PDB file of C-alpha atoms and ligand atoms in Angstrom:
ATOM      1  CA  MET A   1     -64.218 -33.343  41.692  1.00  0.00           C
ATOM      2  CA  GLU A   2     -67.128 -31.488  40.660  1.00  0.00           C
ATOM      3  CA  HIS A   3     -66.226 -28.368  38.959  1.00  0.00           C
ATOM      4  CA  LEU A   4     -62.789 -27.680  37.279  1.00  0.00           C
ATOM      5  CA  ALA A   5     -61.769 -23.959  36.431  1.00  0.00           C
ATOM      6  CA  ILE A   6     -59.047 -23.318  33.546  1.00  0.00           C
ATOM      7  CA  ILE A   7     -57.252 -20.097  33.037  1.00  0.00           C
ATOM      8  CA  MET A   8     -55.984 -21.088  28.972  1.00  0.00           C
ATOM      9  CA  ASP A   9     -52.884 -18.532  28.956  1.00  0.00           C
ATOM     10  CA  GLY A  10     -50.381 -18.909  26.530  1.00  0.00           C
ATOM     11  CA  ASN A  11     -51.689 -18.898  23.340  1.00  0.00           C
ATOM     12  CA  GLY A  12     -49.756 -15.625  22.070  1.00  0.00           C
ATOM     13  CA  ARG A  13     -46.425 -16.984  23.182  1.00  0.00           C
ATOM     14  CA  TRP A  14     -47.504 -20.449  21.473  1.00  0.00           C
ATOM     15  CA  ALA A  15     -47.910 -18.840  17.859  1.00  0.00           C
ATOM     16  CA  LYS A  16     -44.787 -16.635  18.580  1.00  0.00           C
ATOM     17  CA  ALA A  17     -42.689 -19.909  18.801  1.00  0.00           C
ATOM     18  CA  ARG A  18     -44.175 -20.659  15.425  1.00  0.00           C
ATOM     19  CA  HIS A  19     -43.816 -17.213  13.437  1.00  0.00           C
ATOM     20  CA  LYS A  20     -47.704 -17.614  13.657  1.00  0.00           C
ATOM     21  CA  PRO A  21     -50.220 -14.707  13.924  1.00  0.00           C
ATOM     22  CA  ARG A  22     -51.351 -14.879  17.412  1.00  0.00           C
ATOM     23  CA  LEU A  23     -54.797 -15.502  16.065  1.00  0.00           C
ATOM     24  CA  SER A  24     -53.237 -19.000  14.939  1.00  0.00           C
ATOM     25  CA  GLY A  25     -52.525 -19.295  18.972  1.00  0.00           C
ATOM     26  CA  HIS A  26     -56.078 -18.402  19.895  1.00  0.00           C
ATOM     27  CA  ARG A  27     -57.407 -21.581  17.304  1.00  0.00           C
ATOM     28  CA  ALA A  28     -55.246 -23.592  18.803  1.00  0.00           C
ATOM     29  CA  GLY A  29     -56.502 -22.644  21.885  1.00  0.00           C
ATOM     30  CA  ALA A  30     -59.932 -23.684  20.944  1.00  0.00           C
ATOM     31  CA  GLU A  31     -58.662 -27.453  20.008  1.00  0.00           C
ATOM     32  CA  ALA A  32     -57.505 -27.373  23.367  1.00  0.00           C
ATOM     33  CA  LEU A  33     -60.768 -26.794  24.905  1.00  0.00           C
ATOM     34  CA  ASP A  34     -62.257 -29.360  22.950  1.00  0.00           C
ATOM     35  CA  ARG A  35     -59.928 -32.197  24.039  1.00  0.00           C
ATOM     36  CA  VAL A  36     -59.964 -31.050  27.171  1.00  0.00           C
ATOM     37  CA  MET A  37     -63.817 -31.248  27.440  1.00  0.00           C
ATOM     38  CA  HIS A  38     -63.602 -34.870  26.295  1.00  0.00           C
ATOM     39  CA  TYR A  39     -60.958 -35.286  29.267  1.00  0.00           C
ATOM     40  CA  CYS A  40     -63.370 -33.703  31.569  1.00  0.00           C
ATOM     41  CA  ARG A  41     -65.929 -36.618  30.797  1.00  0.00           C
ATOM     42  CA  ASP A  42     -63.947 -38.858  31.166  1.00  0.00           C
ATOM     43  CA  ALA A  43     -62.936 -38.029  34.610  1.00  0.00           C
ATOM     44  CA  GLY A  44     -66.472 -37.637  35.954  1.00  0.00           C
ATOM     45  CA  ILE A  45     -66.141 -33.671  36.276  1.00  0.00           C
ATOM     46  CA  LYS A  46     -69.575 -32.130  35.975  1.00  0.00           C
ATOM     47  CA  TYR A  47     -68.726 -28.108  35.435  1.00  0.00           C
ATOM     48  CA  LEU A  48     -65.652 -26.863  33.183  1.00  0.00           C
ATOM     49  CA  THR A  49     -65.313 -23.075  33.386  1.00  0.00           C
ATOM     50  CA  VAL A  50     -62.546 -21.427  30.824  1.00  0.00           C
ATOM     51  CA  TYR A  51     -61.782 -17.728  31.038  1.00  0.00           C
ATOM     52  CA  ALA A  52     -61.646 -16.869  27.367  1.00  0.00           C
ATOM     53  CA  PHE A  53     -62.011 -12.877  27.637  1.00  0.00           C
ATOM     54  CA  SER A  54     -61.100 -10.769  30.334  1.00  0.00           C
ATOM     55  CA  THR A  55     -62.796  -7.357  31.105  1.00  0.00           C
ATOM     56  CA  GLU A  56     -58.616  -6.042  30.535  1.00  0.00           C
ATOM     57  CA  ASN A  57     -58.497  -8.126  27.411  1.00  0.00           C
ATOM     58  CA  TRP A  58     -60.866  -5.370  25.459  1.00  0.00           C
ATOM     59  CA  LYS A  59     -57.273  -3.209  25.396  1.00  0.00           C
ATOM     60  CA  ARG A  60     -55.538  -5.188  23.274  1.00  0.00           C
ATOM     61  CA  SER A  61     -55.464  -4.639  19.535  1.00  0.00           C
ATOM     62  CA  LYS A  62     -58.447  -4.248  17.283  1.00  0.00           C
ATOM     63  CA  ALA A  63     -57.444  -7.031  15.245  1.00  0.00           C
ATOM     64  CA  GLU A  64     -57.191  -9.363  18.387  1.00  0.00           C
ATOM     65  CA  VAL A  65     -60.083  -8.394  19.957  1.00  0.00           C
ATOM     66  CA  SER A  66     -62.623  -8.944  16.308  1.00  0.00           C
ATOM     67  CA  GLY A  67     -60.346 -12.008  15.581  1.00  0.00           C
ATOM     68  CA  LEU A  68     -61.573 -13.655  19.288  1.00  0.00           C
ATOM     69  CA  MET A  69     -65.036 -12.408  19.145  1.00  0.00           C
ATOM     70  CA  LYS A  70     -65.316 -14.267  15.473  1.00  0.00           C
ATOM     71  CA  LEU A  71     -63.122 -17.517  16.783  1.00  0.00           C
ATOM     72  CA  LEU A  72     -66.322 -17.071  19.700  1.00  0.00           C
ATOM     73  CA  SER A  73     -69.221 -16.793  17.350  1.00  0.00           C
ATOM     74  CA  SER A  74     -67.546 -19.838  15.098  1.00  0.00           C
ATOM     75  CA  PHE A  75     -67.454 -21.900  17.771  1.00  0.00           C
ATOM     76  CA  ILE A  76     -71.336 -21.181  18.263  1.00  0.00           C
ATOM     77  CA  LYS A  77     -72.072 -21.981  15.341  1.00  0.00           C
ATOM     78  CA  SER A  78     -70.264 -24.688  14.392  1.00  0.00           C
ATOM     79  CA  LYS A  79     -70.496 -26.898  17.679  1.00  0.00           C
ATOM     80  CA  GLU A  80     -74.115 -26.765  18.310  1.00  0.00           C
ATOM     81  CA  LYS A  81     -74.798 -30.289  17.203  1.00  0.00           C
ATOM     82  CA  GLU A  82     -71.465 -32.452  18.815  1.00  0.00           C
ATOM     83  CA  LEU A  83     -72.471 -30.548  22.382  1.00  0.00           C
ATOM     84  CA  VAL A  84     -76.598 -31.402  22.002  1.00  0.00           C
ATOM     85  CA  ALA A  85     -75.097 -34.809  21.089  1.00  0.00           C
ATOM     86  CA  ASN A  86     -72.622 -35.236  23.783  1.00  0.00           C
ATOM     87  CA  GLY A  87     -74.863 -33.637  26.357  1.00  0.00           C
ATOM     88  CA  VAL A  88     -72.975 -30.572  26.902  1.00  0.00           C
ATOM     89  CA  ARG A  89     -74.578 -27.506  28.498  1.00  0.00           C
ATOM     90  CA  PHE A  90     -73.541 -24.302  27.170  1.00  0.00           C
ATOM     91  CA  ARG A  91     -73.500 -20.752  29.626  1.00  0.00           C
ATOM     92  CA  VAL A  92     -71.339 -17.930  29.387  1.00  0.00           C
ATOM     93  CA  VAL A  93     -70.337 -15.984  32.681  1.00  0.00           C
ATOM     94  CA  GLY A  94     -69.774 -12.073  32.228  1.00  0.00           C
ATOM     95  CA  ARG A  95     -70.761  -8.807  31.381  1.00  0.00           C
ATOM     96  CA  LYS A  96     -72.565 -10.281  28.369  1.00  0.00           C
ATOM     97  CA  ALA A  97     -74.105  -6.667  27.698  1.00  0.00           C
ATOM     98  CA  ASP A  98     -70.402  -5.613  26.574  1.00  0.00           C
ATOM     99  CA  LEU A  99     -70.682  -8.492  23.548  1.00  0.00           C
ATOM    100  CA  SER A 100     -72.384  -7.432  20.004  1.00  0.00           C
ATOM    101  CA  PRO A 101     -75.695  -7.844  20.051  1.00  0.00           C
ATOM    102  CA  LYS A 102     -75.557 -10.520  17.332  1.00  0.00           C
ATOM    103  CA  LEU A 103     -72.835 -12.245  19.725  1.00  0.00           C
ATOM    104  CA  GLN A 104     -75.429 -12.028  22.200  1.00  0.00           C
ATOM    105  CA  LYS A 105     -78.331 -13.182  20.558  1.00  0.00           C
ATOM    106  CA  GLU A 106     -75.795 -16.578  19.522  1.00  0.00           C
ATOM    107  CA  ILE A 107     -75.206 -17.079  23.096  1.00  0.00           C
ATOM    108  CA  ALA A 108     -78.775 -16.969  24.251  1.00  0.00           C
ATOM    109  CA  GLY A 109     -79.685 -19.618  21.460  1.00  0.00           C
ATOM    110  CA  LEU A 110     -76.819 -21.638  22.325  1.00  0.00           C
ATOM    111  CA  GLU A 111     -77.760 -21.659  26.040  1.00  0.00           C
ATOM    112  CA  GLU A 112     -81.559 -22.315  25.253  1.00  0.00           C
ATOM    113  CA  ARG A 113     -80.465 -25.186  22.923  1.00  0.00           C
ATOM    114  CA  THR A 114     -78.342 -27.007  25.401  1.00  0.00           C
ATOM    115  CA  LYS A 115     -80.125 -26.544  28.391  1.00  0.00           C
ATOM    116  CA  GLY A 116     -81.048 -30.098  29.213  1.00  0.00           C
ATOM    117  CA  GLY A 117     -76.999 -31.291  28.733  1.00  0.00           C
ATOM    118  CA  GLY A 118     -75.858 -32.950  32.313  1.00  0.00           C
ATOM    119  CA  PHE A 119     -72.607 -31.522  31.641  1.00  0.00           C
ATOM    120  CA  THR A 120     -71.979 -27.892  31.865  1.00  0.00           C
ATOM    121  CA  LEU A 121     -68.992 -25.659  29.512  1.00  0.00           C
ATOM    122  CA  ALA A 122     -69.114 -21.967  31.198  1.00  0.00           C
ATOM    123  CA  VAL A 123     -67.189 -19.561  29.161  1.00  0.00           C
ATOM    124  CA  ALA A 124     -65.852 -16.732  30.472  1.00  0.00           C
ATOM    125  CA  LEU A 125     -66.332 -13.581  28.464  1.00  0.00           C
ATOM    126  CA  SER A 126     -65.934 -10.292  29.205  1.00  0.00           C
ATOM    127  CA  TYR A 127     -65.747 -11.420  32.717  1.00  0.00           C
ATOM    128  CA  GLY A 128     -63.593  -9.652  35.646  1.00  0.00           C
ATOM    129  CA  GLY A 129     -63.754 -11.094  39.448  1.00  0.00           C
ATOM    130  CA  ARG A 130     -64.723  -7.414  40.786  1.00  0.00           C
ATOM    131  CA  ALA A 131     -66.971  -6.997  37.929  1.00  0.00           C
ATOM    132  CA  GLU A 132     -68.808  -9.840  38.830  1.00  0.00           C
ATOM    133  CA  ILE A 133     -68.779  -8.561  42.827  1.00  0.00           C
ATOM    134  CA  ILE A 134     -70.000  -4.940  41.603  1.00  0.00           C
ATOM    135  CA  ASP A 135     -72.328  -6.158  39.495  1.00  0.00           C
ATOM    136  CA  ALA A 136     -74.317  -8.967  41.831  1.00  0.00           C
ATOM    137  CA  ALA A 137     -74.080  -6.109  44.239  1.00  0.00           C
ATOM    138  CA  ASN A 138     -75.588  -3.488  42.762  1.00  0.00           C
ATOM    139  CA  GLU A 139     -78.323  -6.042  41.547  1.00  0.00           C
ATOM    140  CA  TRP A 140     -78.670  -7.691  45.172  1.00  0.00           C
ATOM    141  CA  ARG A 141     -79.512  -3.723  46.536  1.00  0.00           C
ATOM    142  CA  ARG A 142     -81.846  -2.970  43.982  1.00  0.00           C
ATOM    143  CA  ALA A 143     -83.737  -6.459  45.187  1.00  0.00           C
ATOM    144  CA  ASN A 144     -83.169  -5.869  48.864  1.00  0.00           C
ATOM    145  CA  PRO A 145     -83.146  -2.648  49.725  1.00  0.00           C
ATOM    146  CA  LYS A 146     -83.717  -2.415  53.393  1.00  0.00           C
ATOM    147  CA  ASP A 147     -82.157  -5.810  54.072  1.00  0.00           C
ATOM    148  CA  ASP A 148     -78.337  -6.790  55.728  1.00  0.00           C
ATOM    149  CA  LEU A 149     -76.381  -8.574  52.989  1.00  0.00           C
ATOM    150  CA  THR A 150     -75.263 -11.910  53.805  1.00  0.00           C
ATOM    151  CA  GLU A 151     -73.088 -14.433  51.744  1.00  0.00           C
ATOM    152  CA  GLU A 152     -75.741 -16.657  51.015  1.00  0.00           C
ATOM    153  CA  SER A 153     -78.540 -14.063  49.673  1.00  0.00           C
ATOM    154  CA  PHE A 154     -75.152 -12.391  47.954  1.00  0.00           C
ATOM    155  CA  ARG A 155     -74.096 -15.335  46.129  1.00  0.00           C
ATOM    156  CA  ALA A 156     -77.935 -15.873  44.492  1.00  0.00           C
ATOM    157  CA  PHE A 157     -76.650 -12.849  42.107  1.00  0.00           C
ATOM    158  CA  LEU A 158     -73.293 -13.859  40.918  1.00  0.00           C
ATOM    159  CA  TYR A 159     -73.353 -15.018  37.127  1.00  0.00           C
ATOM    160  CA  ALA A 160     -74.108 -18.543  37.712  1.00  0.00           C
ATOM    161  CA  PRO A 161     -75.120 -19.152  41.263  1.00  0.00           C
ATOM    162  CA  ASP A 162     -76.112 -22.786  40.701  1.00  0.00           C
ATOM    163  CA  ILE A 163     -72.653 -23.580  39.547  1.00  0.00           C
ATOM    164  CA  PRO A 164     -70.640 -25.345  42.387  1.00  0.00           C
ATOM    165  CA  ASP A 165     -67.349 -23.507  43.116  1.00  0.00           C
ATOM    166  CA  PRO A 166     -64.468 -24.657  41.484  1.00  0.00           C
ATOM    167  CA  ASP A 167     -62.708 -27.198  43.450  1.00  0.00           C
ATOM    168  CA  LEU A 168     -59.789 -26.778  41.364  1.00  0.00           C
ATOM    169  CA  ILE A 169     -58.251 -24.198  39.247  1.00  0.00           C
ATOM    170  CA  VAL A 170     -55.463 -24.447  36.451  1.00  0.00           C
ATOM    171  CA  ARG A 171     -53.369 -22.060  34.957  1.00  0.00           C
ATOM    172  CA  THR A 172     -51.209 -22.470  31.960  1.00  0.00           C
ATOM    173  CA  SER A 173     -47.805 -21.225  30.466  1.00  0.00           C
ATOM    174  CA  GLY A 174     -46.066 -20.461  33.866  1.00  0.00           C
ATOM    175  CA  GLU A 175     -47.847 -17.330  34.856  1.00  0.00           C
ATOM    176  CA  VAL A 176     -48.254 -17.733  38.771  1.00  0.00           C
ATOM    177  CA  ARG A 177     -51.519 -15.373  39.179  1.00  0.00           C
ATOM    178  CA  THR A 178     -55.038 -15.362  39.669  1.00  0.00           C
ATOM    179  CA  SER A 179     -55.563 -12.543  37.595  1.00  0.00           C
ATOM    180  CA  ASN A 180     -59.096 -11.863  38.530  1.00  0.00           C
ATOM    181  CA  PHE A 181     -60.432 -14.771  37.820  1.00  0.00           C
ATOM    182  CA  LEU A 182     -63.665 -15.921  39.844  1.00  0.00           C
ATOM    183  CA  LEU A 183     -62.923 -13.845  42.909  1.00  0.00           C
ATOM    184  CA  TRP A 184     -65.704 -14.806  44.926  1.00  0.00           C
ATOM    185  CA  GLU A 185     -65.960 -18.428  43.782  1.00  0.00           C
ATOM    186  CA  SER A 186     -62.570 -19.514  44.624  1.00  0.00           C
ATOM    187  CA  ALA A 187     -62.160 -18.641  48.209  1.00  0.00           C
ATOM    188  CA  TYR A 188     -61.629 -22.278  49.591  1.00  0.00           C
ATOM    189  CA  SER A 189     -59.986 -23.558  45.471  1.00  0.00           C
ATOM    190  CA  GLU A 190     -57.115 -25.385  45.222  1.00  0.00           C
ATOM    191  CA  TYR A 191     -54.573 -23.986  42.356  1.00  0.00           C
ATOM    192  CA  TYR A 192     -52.412 -25.871  39.472  1.00  0.00           C
ATOM    193  CA  PHE A 193     -49.791 -24.092  37.538  1.00  0.00           C
ATOM    194  CA  THR A 194     -47.915 -25.552  34.592  1.00  0.00           C
ATOM    195  CA  ASP A 195     -45.261 -23.815  32.230  1.00  0.00           C
ATOM    196  CA  VAL A 196     -47.086 -25.958  29.538  1.00  0.00           C
ATOM    197  CA  LEU A 197     -49.063 -23.254  27.161  1.00  0.00           C
ATOM    198  CA  TRP A 198     -52.317 -23.768  26.547  1.00  0.00           C
ATOM    199  CA  PRO A 199     -52.236 -25.024  23.078  1.00  0.00           C
ATOM    200  CA  ASP A 200     -49.717 -28.045  24.167  1.00  0.00           C
ATOM    201  CA  PHE A 201     -52.303 -29.043  26.920  1.00  0.00           C
ATOM    202  CA  ASP A 202     -52.823 -32.464  26.669  1.00  0.00           C
ATOM    203  CA  ARG A 203     -53.947 -35.722  28.072  1.00  0.00           C
ATOM    204  CA  ALA A 204     -50.713 -36.278  30.162  1.00  0.00           C
ATOM    205  CA  GLU A 205     -50.879 -32.442  31.492  1.00  0.00           C
ATOM    206  CA  PHE A 206     -54.580 -32.889  32.235  1.00  0.00           C
ATOM    207  CA  ASP A 207     -53.625 -36.319  34.711  1.00  0.00           C
ATOM    208  CA  LYS A 208     -50.774 -34.257  36.173  1.00  0.00           C
ATOM    209  CA  ALA A 209     -53.011 -31.564  37.395  1.00  0.00           C
ATOM    210  CA  LEU A 210     -55.587 -34.440  38.816  1.00  0.00           C
ATOM    211  CA  ALA A 211     -53.473 -36.279  40.541  1.00  0.00           C
ATOM    212  CA  SER A 212     -51.732 -33.077  42.345  1.00  0.00           C
ATOM    213  CA  TYR A 213     -55.023 -32.493  43.195  1.00  0.00           C
ATOM    214  CA  GLY A 214     -55.623 -35.924  44.419  1.00  0.00           C
ATOM    215  CA  LYS A 215     -52.808 -35.500  46.949  1.00  0.00           C
ATOM    216  CA  ARG A 216     -54.402 -32.314  48.502  1.00  0.00           C
ATOM    217  CA  GLU A 217     -55.450 -32.007  51.635  1.00  0.00           C
ATOM    218  CA  ARG A 218     -58.936 -29.962  51.693  1.00  0.00           C
ATOM    219  CA  ARG A 219     -59.982 -28.339  55.404  1.00  0.00           C
ATOM    220  CA  MET A 220     -62.033 -25.678  54.024  1.00  0.00           C
ATOM    221  CA  GLY A 221     -61.157 -23.427  56.653  1.00  0.00           C
ATOM    222  CA  GLY A 222     -62.135 -25.799  59.105  1.00  0.00           C
ATOM    223  CA  ARG A 223     -59.741 -28.833  61.382  1.00  0.00           C
ATOM    224  CA  LEU A 224     -59.304 -32.072  59.675  1.00  0.00           C
ATOM    225  CA  LYS A 225     -60.638 -34.840  62.553  1.00  0.00           C
ATOM    226  CA  LYS A 226     -57.536 -37.145  63.465  1.00  0.00           C
TER     227      LYS A 226
HETATM  228  C1  FPP B 301     -54.538 -15.951  26.908  1.00  0.00           C
HETATM  229  O1  FPP B 301     -53.262 -16.288  26.270  1.00  0.00           O
HETATM  230  C2  FPP B 301     -55.568 -16.620  26.196  1.00  0.00           C
HETATM  231  C3  FPP B 301     -56.801 -15.594  25.517  1.00  0.00           C
HETATM  232  C4  FPP B 301     -56.822 -14.195  26.228  1.00  0.00           C
HETATM  233  C5  FPP B 301     -57.771 -15.970  24.843  1.00  0.00           C
HETATM  234  C6  FPP B 301     -58.451 -17.767  25.008  1.00  0.00           C
HETATM  235  C7  FPP B 301     -59.044 -18.245  24.049  1.00  0.00           C
HETATM  236  C8  FPP B 301     -59.205 -19.107  23.590  1.00  0.00           C
HETATM  237  C9  FPP B 301     -58.557 -20.274  23.989  1.00  0.00           C
HETATM  238  C10 FPP B 301     -60.616 -19.032  22.386  1.00  0.00           C
HETATM  239  C11 FPP B 301     -61.285 -20.330  22.477  1.00  0.00           C
HETATM  240  C12 FPP B 301     -62.136 -19.871  23.388  1.00  0.00           C
HETATM  241  C13 FPP B 301     -63.465 -20.830  22.856  1.00  0.00           C
HETATM  242  C14 FPP B 301     -64.760 -20.338  23.845  1.00  0.00           C
HETATM  243  C15 FPP B 301     -63.460 -21.031  21.138  1.00  0.00           C
HETATM  244  P1  FPP B 301     -52.563 -14.681  25.898  1.00  0.00           P
HETATM  245  O2  FPP B 301     -52.503 -14.214  24.302  1.00  0.00           O
HETATM  246  O3  FPP B 301     -52.357 -14.209  26.741  1.00  0.00           O
HETATM  247  O4  FPP B 301     -51.198 -15.504  25.520  1.00  0.00           O
HETATM  248  P2  FPP B 301     -49.441 -15.039  25.743  1.00  0.00           P
HETATM  249  O5  FPP B 301     -49.847 -14.284  27.099  1.00  0.00           O
HETATM  250  O6  FPP B 301     -48.677 -15.627  25.189  1.00  0.00           O
HETATM  251  O7  FPP B 301     -49.920 -13.493  24.705  1.00  0.00           O
END
């Protein structure tokens, strides 16, 4: 598997079960992400995309939104050395212009300074699959006012056209929906759903997801030859 994508769901319920504030669930979620990056590298996966903040998440309470933004900002500031040392290339996919100018600057700096990494961590921030398609369509039209749209020419205007489509998309916490994540890119992705809450996602859960993927027969719309 080349590209794993994860909908990191259940931080709030994890915190509630411990009578802690929601933000402590998100902090535990950030630690889970740290662990999972290591599992991915051990498994030879080259790209990890995680859904950290959707276009809909702006509707959450002011305190939760600003807490999540602070968490992201401190992740960026505190992880740089570790990411560079481990050859991790940091990317953000989403409507970056929605983020504060300060956070945009921090993101651009970390993206630039980790450019050489061979393992990509793509964080979906202010991301929506429909928003991505609309943004790409508008950009495409500006660039190609006279042409007919094709899949290939369209793909070049997605947020990260160089990242291959995800092979497997994992969603934690028992919710069985895709919630506007990687709409275009997931056309032929496999899905794996688990009841485990994201902060509890450990190596055993990771191995289960990979084992399940390993058993699937991927036809990509074609027919397998006997
Ligand atoms: C969903 O749980 C999770 C989120 C909306 C945020 C995910 C963010 C992190 C794991 C933060 C770390 C990310 C980085 C890149 C540092 P929920 O709040 O919807 O949980 P609930 O459904 O149980 O309420």
